[in-house]
CSV table of C-alpha atoms in Angstrom, one decimal:
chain,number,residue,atom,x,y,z
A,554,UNK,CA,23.2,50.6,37.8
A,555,UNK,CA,23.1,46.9,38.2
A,556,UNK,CA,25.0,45.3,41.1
A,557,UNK,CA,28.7,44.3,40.3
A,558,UNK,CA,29.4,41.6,42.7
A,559,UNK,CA,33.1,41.2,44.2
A,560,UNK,CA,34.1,37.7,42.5
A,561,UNK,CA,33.3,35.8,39.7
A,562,UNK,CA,33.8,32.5,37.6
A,563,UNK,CA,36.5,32.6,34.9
A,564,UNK,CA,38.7,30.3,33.0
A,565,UNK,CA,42.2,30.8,34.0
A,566,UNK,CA,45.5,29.8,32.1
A,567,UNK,CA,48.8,28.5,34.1
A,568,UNK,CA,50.8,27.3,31.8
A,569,UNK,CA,52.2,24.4,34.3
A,570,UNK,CA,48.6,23.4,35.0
A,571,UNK,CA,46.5,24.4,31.6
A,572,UNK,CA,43.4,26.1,31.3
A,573,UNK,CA,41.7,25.5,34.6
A,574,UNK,CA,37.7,26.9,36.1
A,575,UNK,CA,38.1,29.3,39.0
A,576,UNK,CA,35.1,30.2,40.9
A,577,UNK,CA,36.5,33.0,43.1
A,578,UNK,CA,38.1,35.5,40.8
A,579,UNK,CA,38.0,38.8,41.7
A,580,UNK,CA,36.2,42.1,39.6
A,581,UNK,CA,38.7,44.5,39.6
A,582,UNK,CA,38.3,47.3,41.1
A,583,UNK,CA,38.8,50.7,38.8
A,584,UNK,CA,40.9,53.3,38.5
A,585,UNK,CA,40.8,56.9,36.7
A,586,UNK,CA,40.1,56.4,32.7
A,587,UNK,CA,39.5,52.7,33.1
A,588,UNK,CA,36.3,50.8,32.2
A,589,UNK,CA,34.7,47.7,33.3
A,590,UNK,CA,32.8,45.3,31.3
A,591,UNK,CA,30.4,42.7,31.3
A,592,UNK,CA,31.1,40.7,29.4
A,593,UNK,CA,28.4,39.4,27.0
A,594,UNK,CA,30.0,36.7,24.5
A,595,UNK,CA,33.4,35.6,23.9
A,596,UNK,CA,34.4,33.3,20.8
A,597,UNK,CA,36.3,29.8,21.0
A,598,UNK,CA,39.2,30.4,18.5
A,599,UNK,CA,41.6,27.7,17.2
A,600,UNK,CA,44.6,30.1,18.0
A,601,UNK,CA,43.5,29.0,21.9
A,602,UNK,CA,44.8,25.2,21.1
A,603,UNK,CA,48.2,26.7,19.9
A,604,UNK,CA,48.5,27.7,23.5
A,605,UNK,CA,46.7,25.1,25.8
A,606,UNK,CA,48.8,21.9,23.5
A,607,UNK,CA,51.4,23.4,21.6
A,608,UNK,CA,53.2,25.5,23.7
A,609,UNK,CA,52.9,28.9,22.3
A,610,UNK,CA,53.9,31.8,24.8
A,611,UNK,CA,51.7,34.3,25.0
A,612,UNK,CA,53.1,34.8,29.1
A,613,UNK,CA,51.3,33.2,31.7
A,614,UNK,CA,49.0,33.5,34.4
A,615,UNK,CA,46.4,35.4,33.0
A,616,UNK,CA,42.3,34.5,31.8
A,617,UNK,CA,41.7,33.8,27.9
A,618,UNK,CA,39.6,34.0,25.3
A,619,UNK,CA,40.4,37.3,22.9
A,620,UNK,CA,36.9,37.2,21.1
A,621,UNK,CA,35.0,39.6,22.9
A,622,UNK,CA,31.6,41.3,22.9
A,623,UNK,CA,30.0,43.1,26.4
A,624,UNK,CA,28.2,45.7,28.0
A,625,UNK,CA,29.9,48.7,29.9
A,626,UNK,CA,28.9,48.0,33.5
A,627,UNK,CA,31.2,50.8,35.0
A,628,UNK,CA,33.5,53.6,34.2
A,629,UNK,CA,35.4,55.8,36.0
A,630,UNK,CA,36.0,59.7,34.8
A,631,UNK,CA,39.2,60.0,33.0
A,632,UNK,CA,38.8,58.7,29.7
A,633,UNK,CA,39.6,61.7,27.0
A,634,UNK,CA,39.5,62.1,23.7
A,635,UNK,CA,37.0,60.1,21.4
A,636,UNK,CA,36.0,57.6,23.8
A,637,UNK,CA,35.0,60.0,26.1
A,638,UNK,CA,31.3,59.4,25.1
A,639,UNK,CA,31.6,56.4,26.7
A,640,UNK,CA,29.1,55.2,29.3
A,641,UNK,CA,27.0,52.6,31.2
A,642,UNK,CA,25.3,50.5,29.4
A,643,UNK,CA,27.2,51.1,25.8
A,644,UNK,CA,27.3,47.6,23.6
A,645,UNK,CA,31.2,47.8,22.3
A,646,UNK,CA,33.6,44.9,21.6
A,647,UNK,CA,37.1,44.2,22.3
A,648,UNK,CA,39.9,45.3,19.8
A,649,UNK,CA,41.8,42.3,20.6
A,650,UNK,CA,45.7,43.4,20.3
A,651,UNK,CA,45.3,45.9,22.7
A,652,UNK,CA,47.2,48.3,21.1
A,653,UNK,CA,49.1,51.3,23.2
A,654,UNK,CA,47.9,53.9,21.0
A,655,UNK,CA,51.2,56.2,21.4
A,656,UNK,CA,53.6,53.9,19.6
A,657,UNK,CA,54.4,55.0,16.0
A,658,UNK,CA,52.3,51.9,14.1
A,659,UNK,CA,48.9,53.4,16.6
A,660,UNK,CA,49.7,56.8,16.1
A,661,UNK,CA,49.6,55.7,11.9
A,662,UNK,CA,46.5,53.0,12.2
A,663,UNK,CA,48.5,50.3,12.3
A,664,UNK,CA,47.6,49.4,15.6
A,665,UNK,CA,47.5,45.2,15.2
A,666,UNK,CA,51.3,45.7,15.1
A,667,UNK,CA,51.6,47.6,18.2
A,668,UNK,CA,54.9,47.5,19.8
A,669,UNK,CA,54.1,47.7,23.1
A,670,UNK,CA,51.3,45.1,23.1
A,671,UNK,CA,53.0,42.3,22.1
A,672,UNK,CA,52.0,39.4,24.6
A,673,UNK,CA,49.5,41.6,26.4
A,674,UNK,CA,46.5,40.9,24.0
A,675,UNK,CA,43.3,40.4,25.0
A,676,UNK,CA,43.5,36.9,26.0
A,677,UNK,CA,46.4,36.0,25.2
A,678,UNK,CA,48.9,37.3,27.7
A,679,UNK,CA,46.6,40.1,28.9
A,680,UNK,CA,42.9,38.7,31.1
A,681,UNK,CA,40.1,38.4,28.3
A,682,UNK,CA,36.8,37.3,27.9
A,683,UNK,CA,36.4,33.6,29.6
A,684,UNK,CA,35.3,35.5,32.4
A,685,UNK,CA,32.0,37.8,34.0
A,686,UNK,CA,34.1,40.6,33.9
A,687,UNK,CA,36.9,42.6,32.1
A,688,UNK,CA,38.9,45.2,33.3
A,689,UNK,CA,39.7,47.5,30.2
A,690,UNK,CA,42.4,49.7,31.3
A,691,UNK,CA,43.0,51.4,27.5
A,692,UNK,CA,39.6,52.4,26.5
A,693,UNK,CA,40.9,53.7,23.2
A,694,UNK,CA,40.5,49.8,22.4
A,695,UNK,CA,36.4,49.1,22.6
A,696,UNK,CA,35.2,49.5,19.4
A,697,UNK,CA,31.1,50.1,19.7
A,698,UNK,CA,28.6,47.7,18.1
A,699,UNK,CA,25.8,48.6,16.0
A,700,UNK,CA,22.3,47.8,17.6
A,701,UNK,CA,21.5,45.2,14.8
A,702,UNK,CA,24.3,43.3,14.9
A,703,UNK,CA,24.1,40.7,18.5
A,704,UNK,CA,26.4,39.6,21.0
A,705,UNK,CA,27.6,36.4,19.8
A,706,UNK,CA,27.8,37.6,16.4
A,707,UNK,CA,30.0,40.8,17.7
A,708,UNK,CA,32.7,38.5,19.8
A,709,UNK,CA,33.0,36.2,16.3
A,710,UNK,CA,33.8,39.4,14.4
A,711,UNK,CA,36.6,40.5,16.9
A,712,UNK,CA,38.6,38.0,15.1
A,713,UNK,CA,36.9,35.9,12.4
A,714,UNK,CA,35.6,38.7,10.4
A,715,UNK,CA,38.7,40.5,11.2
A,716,UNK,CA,41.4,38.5,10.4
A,717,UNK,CA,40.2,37.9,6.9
A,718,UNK,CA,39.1,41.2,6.3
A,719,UNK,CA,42.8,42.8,6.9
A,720,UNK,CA,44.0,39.9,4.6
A,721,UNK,CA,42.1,41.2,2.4
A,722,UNK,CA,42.0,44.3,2.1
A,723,UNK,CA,46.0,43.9,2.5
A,724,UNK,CA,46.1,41.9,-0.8
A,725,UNK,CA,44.1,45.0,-2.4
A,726,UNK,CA,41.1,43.1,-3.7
A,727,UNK,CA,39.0,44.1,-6.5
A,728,UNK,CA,35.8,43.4,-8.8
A,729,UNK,CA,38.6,42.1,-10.7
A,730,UNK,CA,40.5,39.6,-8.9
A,731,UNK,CA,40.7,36.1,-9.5
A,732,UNK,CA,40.7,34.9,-5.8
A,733,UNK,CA,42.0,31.4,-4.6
A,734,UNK,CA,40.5,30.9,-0.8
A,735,UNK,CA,42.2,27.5,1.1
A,736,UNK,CA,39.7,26.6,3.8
A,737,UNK,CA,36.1,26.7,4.5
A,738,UNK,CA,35.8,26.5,7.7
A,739,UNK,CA,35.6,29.3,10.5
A,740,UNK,CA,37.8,31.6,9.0
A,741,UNK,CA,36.7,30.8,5.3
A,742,UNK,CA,33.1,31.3,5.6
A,743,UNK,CA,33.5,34.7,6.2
A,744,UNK,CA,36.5,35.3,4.0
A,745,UNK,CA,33.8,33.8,1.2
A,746,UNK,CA,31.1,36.4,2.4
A,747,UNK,CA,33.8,38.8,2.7
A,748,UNK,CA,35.4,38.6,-0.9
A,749,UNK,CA,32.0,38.3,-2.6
A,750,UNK,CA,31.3,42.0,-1.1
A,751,UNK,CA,34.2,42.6,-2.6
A,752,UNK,CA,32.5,42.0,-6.1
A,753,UNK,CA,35.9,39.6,-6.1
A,754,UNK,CA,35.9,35.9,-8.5
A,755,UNK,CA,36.0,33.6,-6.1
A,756,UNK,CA,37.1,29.3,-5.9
A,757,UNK,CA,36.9,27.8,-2.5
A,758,UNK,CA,39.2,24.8,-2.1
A,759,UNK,CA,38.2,22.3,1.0
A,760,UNK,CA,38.9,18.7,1.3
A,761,UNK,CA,35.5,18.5,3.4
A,762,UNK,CA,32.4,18.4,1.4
A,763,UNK,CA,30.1,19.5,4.0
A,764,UNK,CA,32.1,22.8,4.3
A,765,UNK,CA,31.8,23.4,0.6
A,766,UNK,CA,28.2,22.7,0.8
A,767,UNK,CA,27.8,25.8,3.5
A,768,UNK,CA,30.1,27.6,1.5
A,769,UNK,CA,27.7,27.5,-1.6
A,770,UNK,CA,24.8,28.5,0.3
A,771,UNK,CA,26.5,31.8,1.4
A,772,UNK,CA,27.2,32.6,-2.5
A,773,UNK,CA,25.5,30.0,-5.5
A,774,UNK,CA,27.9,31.8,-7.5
A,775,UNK,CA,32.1,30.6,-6.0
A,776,UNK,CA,33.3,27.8,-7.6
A,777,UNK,CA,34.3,24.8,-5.0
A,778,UNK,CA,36.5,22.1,-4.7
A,779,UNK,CA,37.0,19.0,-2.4
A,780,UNK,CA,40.5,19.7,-5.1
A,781,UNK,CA,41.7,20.9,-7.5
A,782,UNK,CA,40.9,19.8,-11.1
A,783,UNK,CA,44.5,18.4,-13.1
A,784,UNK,CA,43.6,20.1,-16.2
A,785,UNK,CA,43.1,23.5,-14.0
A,786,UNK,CA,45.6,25.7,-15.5
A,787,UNK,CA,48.5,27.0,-13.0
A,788,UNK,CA,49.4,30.1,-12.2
A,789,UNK,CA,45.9,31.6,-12.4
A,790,UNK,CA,45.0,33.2,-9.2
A,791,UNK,CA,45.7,37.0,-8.4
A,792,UNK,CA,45.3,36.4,-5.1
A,793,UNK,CA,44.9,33.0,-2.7
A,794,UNK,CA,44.6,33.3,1.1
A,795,UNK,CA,46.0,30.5,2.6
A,796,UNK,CA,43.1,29.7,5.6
A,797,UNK,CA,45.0,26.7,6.7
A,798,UNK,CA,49.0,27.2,6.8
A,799,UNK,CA,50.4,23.6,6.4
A,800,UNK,CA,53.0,22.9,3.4
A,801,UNK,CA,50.6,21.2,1.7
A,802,UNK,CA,48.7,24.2,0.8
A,803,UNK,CA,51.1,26.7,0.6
A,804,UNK,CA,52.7,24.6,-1.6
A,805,UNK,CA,49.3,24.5,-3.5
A,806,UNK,CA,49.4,28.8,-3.2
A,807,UNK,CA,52.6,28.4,-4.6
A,808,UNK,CA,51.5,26.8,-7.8
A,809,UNK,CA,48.2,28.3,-8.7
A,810,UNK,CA,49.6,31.9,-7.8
A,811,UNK,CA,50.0,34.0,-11.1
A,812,UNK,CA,53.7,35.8,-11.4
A,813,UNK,CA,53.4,39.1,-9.5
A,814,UNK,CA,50.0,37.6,-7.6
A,815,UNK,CA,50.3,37.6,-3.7
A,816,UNK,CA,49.7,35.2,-1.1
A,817,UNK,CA,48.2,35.1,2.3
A,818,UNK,CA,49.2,32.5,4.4
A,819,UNK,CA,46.5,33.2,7.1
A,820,UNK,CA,46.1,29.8,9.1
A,821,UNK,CA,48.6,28.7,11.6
A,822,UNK,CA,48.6,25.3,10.9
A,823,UNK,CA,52.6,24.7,10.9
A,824,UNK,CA,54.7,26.9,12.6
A,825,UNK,CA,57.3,27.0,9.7
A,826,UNK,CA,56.9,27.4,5.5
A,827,UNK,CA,58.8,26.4,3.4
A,828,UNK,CA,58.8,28.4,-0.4
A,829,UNK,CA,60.7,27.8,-4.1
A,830,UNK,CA,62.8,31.0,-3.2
A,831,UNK,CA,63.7,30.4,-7.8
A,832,UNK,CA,59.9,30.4,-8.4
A,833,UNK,CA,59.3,33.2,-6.0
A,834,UNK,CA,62.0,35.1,-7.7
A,835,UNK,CA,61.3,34.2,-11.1
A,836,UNK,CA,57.9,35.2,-10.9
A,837,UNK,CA,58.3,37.8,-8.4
A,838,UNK,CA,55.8,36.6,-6.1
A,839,UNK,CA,54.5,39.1,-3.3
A,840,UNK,CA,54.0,36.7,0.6
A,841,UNK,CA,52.4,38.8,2.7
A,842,UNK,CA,52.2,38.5,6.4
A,843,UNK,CA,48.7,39.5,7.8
A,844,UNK,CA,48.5,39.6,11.7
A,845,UNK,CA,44.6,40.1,13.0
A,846,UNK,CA,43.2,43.6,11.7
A,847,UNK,CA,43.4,47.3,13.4
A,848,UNK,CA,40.7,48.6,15.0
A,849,UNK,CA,40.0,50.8,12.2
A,850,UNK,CA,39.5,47.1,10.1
A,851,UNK,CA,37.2,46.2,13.2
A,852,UNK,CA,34.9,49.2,12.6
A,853,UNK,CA,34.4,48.6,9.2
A,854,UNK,CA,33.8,45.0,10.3
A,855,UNK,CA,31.0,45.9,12.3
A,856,UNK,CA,29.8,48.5,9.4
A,857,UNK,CA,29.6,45.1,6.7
A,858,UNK,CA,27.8,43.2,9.4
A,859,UNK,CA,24.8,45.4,10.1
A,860,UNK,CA,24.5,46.3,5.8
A,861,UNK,CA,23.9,42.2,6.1
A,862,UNK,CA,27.0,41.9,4.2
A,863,UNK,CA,28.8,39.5,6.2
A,864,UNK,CA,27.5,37.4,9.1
A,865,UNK,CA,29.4,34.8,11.3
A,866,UNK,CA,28.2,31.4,11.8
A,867,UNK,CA,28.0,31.1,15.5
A,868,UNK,CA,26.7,28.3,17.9
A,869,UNK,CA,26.1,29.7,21.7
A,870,UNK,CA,27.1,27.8,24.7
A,871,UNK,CA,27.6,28.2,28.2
A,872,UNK,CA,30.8,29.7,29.2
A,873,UNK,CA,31.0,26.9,31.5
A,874,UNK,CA,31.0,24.1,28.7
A,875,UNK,CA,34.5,25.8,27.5
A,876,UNK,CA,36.5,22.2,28.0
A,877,UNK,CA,33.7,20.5,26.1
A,878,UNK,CA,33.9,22.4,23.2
A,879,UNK,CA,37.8,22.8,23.5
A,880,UNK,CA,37.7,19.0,23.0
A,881,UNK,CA,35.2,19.1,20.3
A,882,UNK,CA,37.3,22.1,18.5
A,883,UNK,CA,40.5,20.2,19.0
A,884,UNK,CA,38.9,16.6,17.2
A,885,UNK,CA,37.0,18.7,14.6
A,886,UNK,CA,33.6,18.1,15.8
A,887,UNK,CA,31.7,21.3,14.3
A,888,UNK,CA,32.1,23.8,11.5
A,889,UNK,CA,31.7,27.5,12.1
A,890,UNK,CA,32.3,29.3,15.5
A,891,UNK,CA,31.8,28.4,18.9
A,892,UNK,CA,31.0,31.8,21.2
A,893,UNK,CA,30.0,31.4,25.1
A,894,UNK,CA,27.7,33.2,27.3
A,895,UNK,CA,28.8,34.0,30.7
């Protein structure tokens, strides 16, 4: 077994004082059923701007980053049950809401809706990945990685994979569906790979050019849009996932969604929606709400990913060029994902 020093370097959230390097963290020590990890990879997400610049509590005081792919560098006896296979040197990924596992939504596979983990996510509320090392004290929420599928590529599917995957699976897409998808850009590229598994029809709307143009390459066969055409007929999608969650566009899911068709507002891009509650009645529109995926979603995640199904666009840094790329993430500066290396 490797050395596991005392300290370590990690980015640490106050939310008086923002995100902020510390070089003297400590490596927690372990306890009965709890596991350590080295961590590997952890992905930039946009959902980290919502708390650094907007103000969104997740609680306070903790180390961030919620994307995140590592190595088991300790565990101590105690953990039961299916994960007791679990051992030094095992390549597994963090289920990112953390869930309890003994509340009513685990105990159904509903664990992204935990009760008990609300605010104690990995990295956000709970210490995550912008560190050398994580203290998992649940097990139950390490979800293992196939050997063909890497690091980097892991942490991005913790949530970039996921998130559109429990969309859509939620909106029950088929071979059949006629499938609207807002936004190319980290969420959409996979949501494009995704859907097109899904022997779905697919039209990618994005007002950037260069996203569409990465979005063809995934799949010749989408249709794309910088917008959509006026003689488009409305009210023709089955399904439209809403990757970027301002008015605008849910205004735009609105219109192009056929009666009885759903939509997933996804992206977080304004707090509050506003919807034609005569149209939505009328037409007896389904709006779902899709929070992240279980870790049941995750598996299958991983499952997609080493059949070459889906694969996340990732760029690697160093962990320490996190404000650098929080800057270039904030002003737009690159497509796809961002995922750091300790």
């Amino acid at each position: 077994m490797a050395t596991i020093p005392s300290s370590q370097y990690g980015f640490f959230y106050n939310s008086k004082v923002g995100l902020k390097l510390k070089e003297d963290l400590p490596v927690a020590k372990l306890l009965p059923g709890q596991v350590l990890l080295k961590v590997e990879a952890a992905g930039l997400c946009h959902s980290d701007l919502h708390i650094i610049y907007e103000g969104l509590d997740c609680g306070d005081n903790y180390v961030m980053g919620h994307e995140i792919a590592g190595t088991i560098a300790d565990a101590l006896p105690g953990v039961d049950g299916q994960f007791s296979n679990l051992k030094v040197g095992d390549r597994v990924a963090c289920f990112g809401a953390n869930g309890c596992g003994n509340c009513e939504f685990c105990r159904t596979g509903k664990d992204n809706d935990c009760v008990n983990a609300y605010a104690n996510w990995f990295g956000l509320g709970s210490d995550g990945g912008y560190q050398q090392y994580l203290l998992v004290r649940n097990p139950r929420n390490l979800v293992p990685i196939p050997e063909n599928v890497e690091f980097a590529e892991a942490a991005a599917i913790t949530d970039a994979v996921l998130t559109p995957y429990h969309a859509i699976r939620l909106a029950n897409v088929t071979p059949v569906t006629k499938l609207l998808i807002i936004g190319a850009g980290g969420l959409g590229t996979n949501a494009i790979q995704l859907a097109c598994a899904f022997g779905a029809d697919v039209t990618v709307l994005d007002k950037k050019q260069k996203a569409l143009d990465i979005a063809k390459k995934l799949d010749p066969q989408i249709t794309a849009y910088t917008e959509l055409p006026n003689d488009l007929p409305v009210a023709i999608f089955d399904v439209i996932l809403d990757l970027v969650g301002i008015q605008a566009t849910f205004d735009l899911a609105q219109k192009y969604v056929k009666s009885k068709g759903i939509i997933v507002p996804v992206g977080l891009g304004s707090p509050n929606l506003n919807f034609d509650l005569a149209s939505l009645a009328l037409r007896e529109i389904n709006i779902y709400g899709s929070f992240w995926g279980t870790s049941q979603d995750l598996a299958e995640c991983f499952a997609l990913a080493a059949q070459g199904k889906v694969k996340p666009q990732v760029h690697t840094v160093s962990l320490k060029e996190l404000p650098t790329y929080i800057e270039k993430l904030r002003n737009g500066q690159y497509e796809g994902r961002v995922v750091l290396i300790p």
